[in-house]
Amino acid sequence: MTQIQIKIITLFVVGLLLGPTYHLYCYLFSGQNLSANNLHEISDRWVLDDRSIFRISSGISYKPMEIPLTPIENNLLIEVTCEPNPCNPLDEITLSLSSGSKVAFQETLTINSFLPFRDFTTGPISIVYPEKYMILVEPKTATVNAPSVLLSIKKNVALPSIILLAIGYGFCLLPFLFLLKSFRVR
């Protein structure tokens, strides 16, 4: 092997460590599990823990989960996984994190049909005020037989550095550019 080939392989390995490996570590292995609940019923109104009735005016949802959160438990990662894979009736869900009438986070998550598993994951969410928050999972399309989903929450998830990710993924792509250049020379 020539010195150039060794340097190209080294760049690729460093890129794998700084790019995809670092990204997977942040989302899969960092943080501590805060809660995991199995949601299997779907309705347009729910009785909450304090005996109040929560009505969803725009449609239906899984049972809302109330959880006390503080800024110490910052960088929440919320994952919604379909229990009986695949979960065909669900195409999109709206995930909301609210406190009282204030919505702290709301995102529409689309299912990725190319992957063998079906799950929705948010990026790390920051908590500013210590309050009791409600997490609401609403399917975008009303389904009669909605699949059972597992709602898991992790706290203190490491937020990946954009600079490290860009360098890592760049180092992964750089060897391919050198490879293309070597084919053009011949």
Short mmCIF file of C-alpha atoms in Angstrom, two decimals:
data_model
loop_
_atom_site.label_atom_id
_atom_site.label_comp_id
_atom_site.label_asym_id
_atom_site.label_seq_id
_atom_site.Cartn_x
_atom_site.Cartn_y
_atom_site.Cartn_z
CA MET A 1 0.00 0.00 0.00
CA THR A 2 1.20 3.46 -0.80
CA GLN A 3 1.37 6.34 1.65
CA ILE A 4 -1.57 8.05 -0.09
CA GLN A 5 -3.78 4.97 0.28
CA ILE A 6 -2.92 4.72 3.99
CA LYS A 7 -3.80 8.41 4.48
CA ILE A 8 -7.10 7.98 2.63
CA ILE A 9 -8.04 4.97 4.78
CA THR A 10 -7.04 6.88 7.93
CA LEU A 11 -9.23 9.83 6.88
CA PHE A 12 -12.15 7.47 6.31
CA VAL A 13 -11.74 5.77 9.73
CA VAL A 14 -11.46 9.13 11.53
CA GLY A 15 -14.55 10.28 9.61
CA LEU A 16 -16.47 7.19 10.73
CA LEU A 17 -15.55 7.88 14.35
CA LEU A 18 -16.38 11.61 14.26
CA GLY A 19 -19.45 11.35 12.02
CA PRO A 20 -21.84 8.38 12.19
CA THR A 21 -20.36 6.76 15.33
CA TYR A 22 -20.49 9.99 17.34
CA HIS A 23 -24.03 10.68 16.05
CA LEU A 24 -25.22 7.20 17.10
CA TYR A 25 -23.56 7.53 20.50
CA CYS A 26 -25.35 10.82 21.21
CA TYR A 27 -28.81 9.53 20.29
CA LEU A 28 -28.65 5.88 21.33
CA PHE A 29 -26.21 5.51 24.20
CA SER A 30 -26.04 8.85 26.05
CA GLY A 31 -28.58 9.92 28.66
CA GLN A 32 -30.66 8.02 31.20
CA ASN A 33 -34.10 6.52 30.74
CA LEU A 34 -36.71 8.69 32.44
CA SER A 35 -39.89 6.89 31.49
CA ALA A 36 -41.30 4.23 29.16
CA ASN A 37 -45.06 3.80 28.73
CA ASN A 38 -47.07 1.52 26.51
CA LEU A 39 -49.92 3.43 24.84
CA HIS A 40 -52.58 1.25 23.27
CA GLU A 41 -55.89 3.12 23.59
CA ILE A 42 -56.95 5.98 21.36
CA SER A 43 -59.77 8.46 22.11
CA ASP A 44 -60.87 12.10 21.83
CA ARG A 45 -61.08 12.70 25.61
CA TRP A 46 -59.10 11.47 28.59
CA VAL A 47 -59.34 11.60 32.38
CA LEU A 48 -56.01 12.87 33.69
CA ASP A 49 -54.27 12.06 36.99
CA ASP A 50 -55.89 15.03 38.76
CA ARG A 51 -59.38 13.78 37.69
CA SER A 52 -59.84 16.56 35.14
CA ILE A 53 -61.11 15.71 31.67
CA PHE A 54 -58.79 16.52 28.78
CA ARG A 55 -60.60 16.83 25.47
CA ILE A 56 -58.83 16.85 22.12
CA SER A 57 -60.79 19.23 19.93
CA SER A 58 -58.93 18.55 16.70
CA GLY A 59 -59.29 14.76 16.63
CA ILE A 60 -58.02 11.78 18.58
CA SER A 61 -54.88 10.91 20.50
CA TYR A 62 -53.25 8.31 22.65
CA LYS A 63 -53.57 8.82 26.41
CA PRO A 64 -51.54 11.89 27.39
CA MET A 65 -48.66 11.30 29.76
CA GLU A 66 -47.98 13.81 32.54
CA ILE A 67 -44.44 14.04 33.82
CA PRO A 68 -42.70 16.60 36.08
CA LEU A 69 -39.58 18.01 34.40
CA THR A 70 -36.89 20.44 35.52
CA PRO A 71 -33.98 22.14 33.70
CA ILE A 72 -31.69 19.59 35.38
CA GLU A 73 -33.27 16.94 33.13
CA ASN A 74 -32.48 18.97 30.02
CA ASN A 75 -32.02 17.62 26.53
CA LEU A 76 -34.95 15.23 26.45
CA LEU A 77 -35.11 12.66 23.68
CA ILE A 78 -38.64 11.37 23.03
CA GLU A 79 -39.03 8.20 21.00
CA VAL A 80 -42.32 6.69 19.84
CA THR A 81 -41.94 3.08 18.66
CA CYS A 82 -44.70 0.95 17.19
CA GLU A 83 -45.13 -2.24 19.18
CA PRO A 84 -46.44 -4.60 16.50
CA ASN A 85 -44.00 -3.77 13.72
CA PRO A 86 -44.83 -2.55 11.16
CA CYS A 87 -47.46 -0.02 12.15
CA ASN A 88 -49.13 0.44 8.80
CA PRO A 89 -52.12 2.59 9.87
CA LEU A 90 -49.80 5.35 11.12
CA ASP A 91 -48.10 7.54 8.53
CA GLU A 92 -47.53 10.66 10.61
CA ILE A 93 -47.97 11.66 14.23
CA THR A 94 -47.94 15.01 15.98
CA LEU A 95 -45.93 14.98 19.18
CA SER A 96 -46.59 17.81 21.65
CA LEU A 97 -44.94 18.74 24.93
CA SER A 98 -47.00 21.32 26.81
CA SER A 99 -47.41 22.85 30.22
CA GLY A 100 -50.92 24.13 30.87
CA SER A 101 -51.92 26.06 27.78
CA LYS A 102 -48.32 26.76 26.69
CA VAL A 103 -46.86 24.45 24.07
CA ALA A 104 -43.12 23.98 24.68
CA PHE A 105 -42.55 21.70 21.70
CA GLN A 106 -44.68 20.44 18.83
CA GLU A 107 -43.50 18.53 15.80
CA THR A 108 -45.08 16.40 13.09
CA LEU A 109 -43.01 13.26 12.64
CA THR A 110 -43.23 11.15 9.49
CA ILE A 111 -42.70 7.41 9.48
CA ASN A 112 -39.71 6.18 7.50
CA SER A 113 -40.92 3.21 5.47
CA PHE A 114 -37.46 2.30 4.19
CA LEU A 115 -36.16 1.22 7.59
CA PRO A 116 -37.06 -2.22 8.98
CA PHE A 117 -38.18 -0.70 12.29
CA ARG A 118 -40.86 1.97 12.57
CA ASP A 119 -40.15 4.70 15.05
CA PHE A 120 -40.34 8.45 15.44
CA THR A 121 -37.59 10.30 17.28
CA THR A 122 -37.27 13.96 18.20
CA GLY A 123 -34.04 15.80 18.62
CA PRO A 124 -33.02 16.80 22.14
CA ILE A 125 -35.56 19.23 23.66
CA SER A 126 -34.52 21.80 26.28
CA ILE A 127 -36.67 22.36 29.38
CA VAL A 128 -36.60 25.95 30.64
CA TYR A 129 -38.97 25.99 33.64
CA PRO A 130 -39.56 23.29 36.28
CA GLU A 131 -43.19 22.31 35.75
CA LYS A 132 -45.45 19.36 35.12
CA TYR A 133 -45.48 18.74 31.38
CA MET A 134 -47.91 16.73 29.30
CA ILE A 135 -46.76 14.66 26.33
CA LEU A 136 -49.43 14.07 23.71
CA VAL A 137 -49.16 11.71 20.73
CA GLU A 138 -51.78 12.37 18.03
CA PRO A 139 -52.05 10.35 14.81
CA LYS A 140 -52.52 12.62 11.79
CA THR A 141 -55.07 10.27 10.21
CA ALA A 142 -57.93 8.86 12.27
CA THR A 143 -57.57 5.08 12.39
CA VAL A 144 -60.00 2.60 13.89
CA ASN A 145 -57.40 0.01 14.87
CA ALA A 146 -54.48 2.18 15.91
CA PRO A 147 -51.34 0.20 16.73
CA SER A 148 -49.96 0.07 20.23
CA VAL A 149 -46.97 2.39 20.66
CA LEU A 150 -44.18 2.60 23.21
CA LEU A 151 -43.40 6.15 24.37
CA SER A 152 -39.91 6.34 25.87
CA ILE A 153 -38.22 9.43 27.24
CA LYS A 154 -34.50 9.84 27.93
CA LYS A 155 -33.03 12.76 29.89
CA ASN A 156 -29.59 14.39 29.71
CA VAL A 157 -28.97 13.23 26.16
CA ALA A 158 -25.70 14.51 24.69
CA LEU A 159 -26.34 17.09 22.01
CA PRO A 160 -24.04 16.36 19.04
CA SER A 161 -21.69 19.14 17.95
CA ILE A 162 -22.54 20.28 14.42
CA ILE A 163 -18.87 21.05 13.75
CA LEU A 164 -17.73 17.54 14.71
CA LEU A 165 -20.53 15.98 12.67
CA ALA A 166 -19.65 18.07 9.60
CA ILE A 167 -15.95 17.19 9.91
CA GLY A 168 -16.75 13.51 10.45
CA TYR A 169 -19.16 13.16 7.55
CA GLY A 170 -16.78 15.23 5.39
CA PHE A 171 -13.90 12.87 6.19
CA CYS A 172 -16.16 9.96 5.23
CA LEU A 173 -16.89 11.52 1.84
CA LEU A 174 -13.37 12.77 1.13
CA PRO A 175 -11.88 9.31 0.35
CA PHE A 176 -14.61 8.76 -2.24
CA LEU A 177 -13.59 11.99 -3.97
CA PHE A 178 -9.97 10.82 -4.03
CA LEU A 179 -11.15 7.49 -5.40
CA LEU A 180 -13.09 9.22 -8.19
CA LYS A 181 -10.07 11.40 -8.95
CA SER A 182 -7.85 8.33 -9.28
CA PHE A 183 -10.27 6.81 -11.81
CA ARG A 184 -10.23 10.03 -13.89
CA VAL A 185 -6.44 10.10 -14.07
CA ARG A 186 -6.19 6.61 -15.60
#
